Amino acid sequence: MLRDEYLRRLVDEAFVDLYLSANDGHRIYWPWRMQPPAESSRAYRNACEMYIIDSEPQSPHIGNRDVLDEAVRVDADMVLLADYFPFDLYDEILDPEEDPEEWEAYEAAQRQFGDAYSASIHSVRDGLDLAESHPFDGEIIVPLQAPHADAVKELPSHDRYAIGGLKDSAASDYRRVEAARCVRNEAPRAWLHGLGWGATDAVVAAVHENPDLLDSVDYSTPMQTAIAGVDAGAERMSVQAAKAGAQLIEDLRRFSPHLTDSPEPPKTEQRTLLADGGV
């Protein structure tokens, strides 16, 4: 494995913090990790320096008290308040018979609020109120759904935001960058995180162009792709984790001044963004 002094060089000089939001059996030590309550543990918390409890929006029945309670249990540094995926996504990922609790929570939110933006605004407001009396004493992250800049203006002023709803959208790289710019304009001094963005060419290029655009991003890609070429058998996860660690180091380097030539987004998709009017 890479000696700590060389990893520290990248950690100290990278423009963003790169959070791993995937399970590796806590086999590697990576400075930043992010996990939902269903996957978090003290073992994972001890395998990093900064630990975020995610809001688990794929499970609509998981609320603010759940994430705050879990953050206390594992001694997390930050917690993301509960929000919602775009509602049409739940029709694809949830089944009323297989996921009755999640489905009931989704339908209740749909009846009450009509869309994910309104439901998320309501949930965040409730979460901020709850956090004031909750024993968790770490940092609170406010999730934003599109239109992200409008959400900043509609919610109480805060110092930490995470841009959501763009993990799997069409032409997402360019919508991500534009959303980050819009939120940064509204909250120039806030800590800003890209949910599930990873080290794609467009995000890396945008950060090199403006190192203050984002403070951190997360992704699960290294663990998802590292399984390729690993022979079946015992301790397969150890090999996968080692390969994922190498990818994390390379992606962190891509976000650092050590990259000689930063990537440029494909021109055709840039034109698509302009034609669509941005976010």
mmCIF file with all atom_site columns, C-alpha atoms in Angstrom, residues 94-201:
data_model
loop_
_atom_site.group_PDB
_atom_site.id
_atom_site.type_symbol
_atom_site.label_atom_id
_atom_site.label_alt_id
_atom_site.label_comp_id
_atom_site.label_asym_id
_atom_site.label_entity_id
_atom_site.label_seq_id
_atom_site.pdbx_PDB_ins_code
_atom_site.Cartn_x
_atom_site.Cartn_y
_atom_site.Cartn_z
_atom_site.occupancy
_atom_site.B_iso_or_equiv
_atom_site.pdbx_formal_charge
_atom_site.auth_seq_id
_atom_site.auth_comp_id
_atom_site.auth_asym_id
_atom_site.auth_atom_id
_atom_site.pdbx_PDB_model_num
ATOM 1   C CA . LEU A 1 94  ? -39.492 0.464  -5.038  1.00 0.00 ? 94  LEU A CA 1
ATOM 2   C CA . ASP A 1 95  ? -42.019 -2.347 -5.149  1.00 0.00 ? 95  ASP A CA 1
ATOM 3   C CA . PRO A 1 96  ? -45.219 -2.052 -3.039  1.00 0.00 ? 96  PRO A CA 1
ATOM 4   C CA . GLU A 1 97  ? -45.067 -5.736 -2.103  1.00 0.00 ? 97  GLU A CA 1
ATOM 5   C CA . GLU A 1 98  ? -41.319 -6.098 -1.542  1.00 0.00 ? 98  GLU A CA 1
ATOM 6   C CA . ASP A 1 99  ? -40.781 -2.655 0.049   1.00 0.00 ? 99  ASP A CA 1
ATOM 7   C CA . PRO A 1 100 ? -44.091 -1.919 1.830   1.00 0.00 ? 100 PRO A CA 1
ATOM 8   C CA . GLU A 1 101 ? -42.643 0.442  4.471   1.00 0.00 ? 101 GLU A CA 1
ATOM 9   C CA . GLU A 1 102 ? -40.702 2.523  1.942   1.00 0.00 ? 102 GLU A CA 1
ATOM 10  C CA . TRP A 1 103 ? -43.610 2.524  -0.506  1.00 0.00 ? 103 TRP A CA 1
ATOM 11  C CA . GLU A 1 104 ? -46.076 3.705  2.143   1.00 0.00 ? 104 GLU A CA 1
ATOM 12  C CA . ALA A 1 105 ? -43.701 6.526  3.165   1.00 0.00 ? 105 ALA A CA 1
ATOM 13  C CA . TYR A 1 106 ? -43.245 7.551  -0.483  1.00 0.00 ? 106 TYR A CA 1
ATOM 14  C CA . GLU A 1 107 ? -46.992 7.615  -1.159  1.00 0.00 ? 107 GLU A CA 1
ATOM 15  C CA . ALA A 1 108 ? -47.627 9.598  2.033   1.00 0.00 ? 108 ALA A CA 1
ATOM 16  C CA . ALA A 1 109 ? -45.049 12.214 0.999   1.00 0.00 ? 109 ALA A CA 1
ATOM 17  C CA . GLN A 1 110 ? -46.503 12.340 -2.508  1.00 0.00 ? 110 GLN A CA 1
ATOM 18  C CA . ARG A 1 111 ? -50.028 12.889 -1.178  1.00 0.00 ? 111 ARG A CA 1
ATOM 19  C CA . GLN A 1 112 ? -48.930 15.568 1.260   1.00 0.00 ? 112 GLN A CA 1
ATOM 20  C CA . PHE A 1 113 ? -46.386 17.504 -0.825  1.00 0.00 ? 113 PHE A CA 1
ATOM 21  C CA . GLY A 1 114 ? -46.838 16.508 -4.465  1.00 0.00 ? 114 GLY A CA 1
ATOM 22  C CA . ASP A 1 115 ? -43.163 16.595 -5.477  1.00 0.00 ? 115 ASP A CA 1
ATOM 23  C CA . ALA A 1 116 ? -39.697 15.841 -4.125  1.00 0.00 ? 116 ALA A CA 1
ATOM 24  C CA . TYR A 1 117 ? -38.676 19.496 -3.928  1.00 0.00 ? 117 TYR A CA 1
ATOM 25  C CA . SER A 1 118 ? -41.527 20.461 -1.592  1.00 0.00 ? 118 SER A CA 1
ATOM 26  C CA . ALA A 1 119 ? -41.158 17.269 0.455   1.00 0.00 ? 119 ALA A CA 1
ATOM 27  C CA . SER A 1 120 ? -37.404 17.863 0.855   1.00 0.00 ? 120 SER A CA 1
ATOM 28  C CA . ILE A 1 121 ? -37.887 21.497 1.888   1.00 0.00 ? 121 ILE A CA 1
ATOM 29  C CA . HIS A 1 122 ? -40.361 20.392 4.571   1.00 0.00 ? 122 HIS A CA 1
ATOM 30  C CA . SER A 1 123 ? -38.076 17.579 5.770   1.00 0.00 ? 123 SER A CA 1
ATOM 31  C CA . VAL A 1 124 ? -35.029 19.837 6.003   1.00 0.00 ? 124 VAL A CA 1
ATOM 32  C CA . ARG A 1 125 ? -36.916 22.459 7.999   1.00 0.00 ? 125 ARG A CA 1
ATOM 33  C CA . ASP A 1 126 ? -38.092 19.778 10.415  1.00 0.00 ? 126 ASP A CA 1
ATOM 34  C CA . GLY A 1 127 ? -34.548 18.388 10.600  1.00 0.00 ? 127 GLY A CA 1
ATOM 35  C CA . LEU A 1 128 ? -33.024 21.750 11.446  1.00 0.00 ? 128 LEU A CA 1
ATOM 36  C CA . ASP A 1 129 ? -35.577 22.198 14.224  1.00 0.00 ? 129 ASP A CA 1
ATOM 37  C CA . LEU A 1 130 ? -34.904 18.705 15.573  1.00 0.00 ? 130 LEU A CA 1
ATOM 38  C CA . ALA A 1 131 ? -31.118 19.173 15.436  1.00 0.00 ? 131 ALA A CA 1
ATOM 39  C CA . GLU A 1 132 ? -31.337 22.106 17.846  1.00 0.00 ? 132 GLU A CA 1
ATOM 40  C CA . SER A 1 133 ? -32.425 19.819 20.696  1.00 0.00 ? 133 SER A CA 1
ATOM 41  C CA . HIS A 1 134 ? -30.820 16.547 19.549  1.00 0.00 ? 134 HIS A CA 1
ATOM 42  C CA . PRO A 1 135 ? -27.673 15.267 21.322  1.00 0.00 ? 135 PRO A CA 1
ATOM 43  C CA . PHE A 1 136 ? -25.707 15.111 18.052  1.00 0.00 ? 136 PHE A CA 1
ATOM 44  C CA . ASP A 1 137 ? -23.168 17.933 18.247  1.00 0.00 ? 137 ASP A CA 1
ATOM 45  C CA . GLY A 1 138 ? -21.434 17.603 14.882  1.00 0.00 ? 138 GLY A CA 1
ATOM 46  C CA . GLU A 1 139 ? -22.021 19.458 11.639  1.00 0.00 ? 139 GLU A CA 1
ATOM 47  C CA . ILE A 1 140 ? -25.429 19.464 9.924   1.00 0.00 ? 140 ILE A CA 1
ATOM 48  C CA . ILE A 1 141 ? -25.530 19.301 6.112   1.00 0.00 ? 141 ILE A CA 1
ATOM 49  C CA . VAL A 1 142 ? -28.607 20.651 4.302   1.00 0.00 ? 142 VAL A CA 1
ATOM 50  C CA . PRO A 1 143 ? -29.503 18.677 1.147   1.00 0.00 ? 143 PRO A CA 1
ATOM 51  C CA . LEU A 1 144 ? -30.804 20.621 -1.858  1.00 0.00 ? 144 LEU A CA 1
ATOM 52  C CA . GLN A 1 145 ? -33.099 19.433 -4.642  1.00 0.00 ? 145 GLN A CA 1
ATOM 53  C CA . ALA A 1 146 ? -33.634 21.228 -7.956  1.00 0.00 ? 146 ALA A CA 1
ATOM 54  C CA . PRO A 1 147 ? -34.043 24.110 -8.418  1.00 0.00 ? 147 PRO A CA 1
ATOM 55  C CA . HIS A 1 148 ? -31.068 24.141 -6.070  1.00 0.00 ? 148 HIS A CA 1
ATOM 56  C CA . ALA A 1 149 ? -30.476 27.896 -5.869  1.00 0.00 ? 149 ALA A CA 1
ATOM 57  C CA . ASP A 1 150 ? -34.157 28.446 -5.086  1.00 0.00 ? 150 ASP A CA 1
ATOM 58  C CA . ALA A 1 151 ? -33.904 25.916 -2.275  1.00 0.00 ? 151 ALA A CA 1
ATOM 59  C CA . VAL A 1 152 ? -31.020 27.873 -0.722  1.00 0.00 ? 152 VAL A CA 1
ATOM 60  C CA . LYS A 1 153 ? -33.170 30.995 -0.699  1.00 0.00 ? 153 LYS A CA 1
ATOM 61  C CA . GLU A 1 154 ? -36.256 29.193 0.604   1.00 0.00 ? 154 GLU A CA 1
ATOM 62  C CA . LEU A 1 155 ? -34.526 27.421 3.497   1.00 0.00 ? 155 LEU A CA 1
ATOM 63  C CA . PRO A 1 156 ? -33.059 29.019 6.635   1.00 0.00 ? 156 PRO A CA 1
ATOM 64  C CA . SER A 1 157 ? -29.534 30.327 6.084   1.00 0.00 ? 157 SER A CA 1
ATOM 65  C CA . HIS A 1 158 ? -26.954 27.594 6.647   1.00 0.00 ? 158 HIS A CA 1
ATOM 66  C CA . ASP A 1 159 ? -23.231 26.998 6.224   1.00 0.00 ? 159 ASP A CA 1
ATOM 67  C CA . ARG A 1 160 ? -23.190 23.467 4.736   1.00 0.00 ? 160 ARG A CA 1
ATOM 68  C CA . TYR A 1 161 ? -25.092 22.295 1.641   1.00 0.00 ? 161 TYR A CA 1
ATOM 69  C CA . ALA A 1 162 ? -25.181 19.148 -0.477  1.00 0.00 ? 162 ALA A CA 1
ATOM 70  C CA . ILE A 1 163 ? -26.496 19.224 -4.049  1.00 0.00 ? 163 ILE A CA 1
ATOM 71  C CA . GLY A 1 164 ? -28.772 16.247 -4.678  1.00 0.00 ? 164 GLY A CA 1
ATOM 72  C CA . GLY A 1 165 ? -30.980 14.816 -7.397  1.00 0.00 ? 165 GLY A CA 1
ATOM 73  C CA . LEU A 1 166 ? -28.285 14.824 -10.103 1.00 0.00 ? 166 LEU A CA 1
ATOM 74  C CA . LYS A 1 167 ? -26.581 11.497 -9.560  1.00 0.00 ? 167 LYS A CA 1
ATOM 75  C CA . ASP A 1 168 ? -28.258 9.715  -12.466 1.00 0.00 ? 168 ASP A CA 1
ATOM 76  C CA . SER A 1 169 ? -29.872 12.477 -14.521 1.00 0.00 ? 169 SER A CA 1
ATOM 77  C CA . ALA A 1 170 ? -29.362 12.885 -18.270 1.00 0.00 ? 170 ALA A CA 1
ATOM 78  C CA . ALA A 1 171 ? -26.331 15.035 -19.135 1.00 0.00 ? 171 ALA A CA 1
ATOM 79  C CA . SER A 1 172 ? -25.750 15.063 -15.392 1.00 0.00 ? 172 SER A CA 1
ATOM 80  C CA . ASP A 1 173 ? -22.140 16.232 -15.505 1.00 0.00 ? 173 ASP A CA 1
ATOM 81  C CA . TYR A 1 174 ? -23.123 19.581 -16.942 1.00 0.00 ? 174 TYR A CA 1
ATOM 82  C CA . ARG A 1 175 ? -26.183 20.000 -14.789 1.00 0.00 ? 175 ARG A CA 1
ATOM 83  C CA . ARG A 1 176 ? -23.996 19.234 -11.781 1.00 0.00 ? 176 ARG A CA 1
ATOM 84  C CA . VAL A 1 177 ? -21.480 21.932 -12.664 1.00 0.00 ? 177 VAL A CA 1
ATOM 85  C CA . GLU A 1 178 ? -24.178 24.492 -13.405 1.00 0.00 ? 178 GLU A CA 1
ATOM 86  C CA . ALA A 1 179 ? -26.006 23.638 -10.176 1.00 0.00 ? 179 ALA A CA 1
ATOM 87  C CA . ALA A 1 180 ? -22.783 24.052 -8.188  1.00 0.00 ? 180 ALA A CA 1
ATOM 88  C CA . ARG A 1 181 ? -22.186 27.462 -9.772  1.00 0.00 ? 181 ARG A CA 1
ATOM 89  C CA . CYS A 1 182 ? -25.736 28.598 -9.001  1.00 0.00 ? 182 CYS A CA 1
ATOM 90  C CA . VAL A 1 183 ? -25.572 27.460 -5.382  1.00 0.00 ? 183 VAL A CA 1
ATOM 91  C CA . ARG A 1 184 ? -22.109 28.980 -4.972  1.00 0.00 ? 184 ARG A CA 1
ATOM 92  C CA . ASN A 1 185 ? -23.519 32.309 -6.168  1.00 0.00 ? 185 ASN A CA 1
ATOM 93  C CA . GLU A 1 186 ? -26.212 32.134 -3.494  1.00 0.00 ? 186 GLU A CA 1
ATOM 94  C CA . ALA A 1 187 ? -23.914 30.865 -0.725  1.00 0.00 ? 187 ALA A CA 1
ATOM 95  C CA . PRO A 1 188 ? -20.391 32.049 -1.579  1.00 0.00 ? 188 PRO A CA 1
ATOM 96  C CA . ARG A 1 189 ? -18.857 31.111 1.798   1.00 0.00 ? 189 ARG A CA 1
ATOM 97  C CA . ALA A 1 190 ? -20.725 27.853 2.457   1.00 0.00 ? 190 ALA A CA 1
ATOM 98  C CA . TRP A 1 191 ? -19.215 24.365 2.454   1.00 0.00 ? 191 TRP A CA 1
ATOM 99  C CA . LEU A 1 192 ? -20.580 22.672 -0.691  1.00 0.00 ? 192 LEU A CA 1
ATOM 100 C CA . HIS A 1 193 ? -20.805 18.944 -1.471  1.00 0.00 ? 193 HIS A CA 1
ATOM 101 C CA . GLY A 1 194 ? -21.780 17.115 -4.676  1.00 0.00 ? 194 GLY A CA 1
ATOM 102 C CA . LEU A 1 195 ? -23.828 14.012 -3.844  1.00 0.00 ? 195 LEU A CA 1
ATOM 103 C CA . GLY A 1 196 ? -22.644 11.013 -5.869  1.00 0.00 ? 196 GLY A CA 1
ATOM 104 C CA . TRP A 1 197 ? -20.673 13.109 -8.351  1.00 0.00 ? 197 TRP A CA 1
ATOM 105 C CA . GLY A 1 198 ? -17.300 11.390 -8.248  1.00 0.00 ? 198 GLY A CA 1
ATOM 106 C CA . ALA A 1 199 ? -14.300 12.308 -10.388 1.00 0.00 ? 199 ALA A CA 1
ATOM 107 C CA . THR A 1 200 ? -15.897 12.618 -13.824 1.00 0.00 ? 200 THR A CA 1
ATOM 108 C CA . ASP A 1 201 ? -14.095 14.671 -16.452 1.00 0.00 ? 201 ASP A CA 1
#
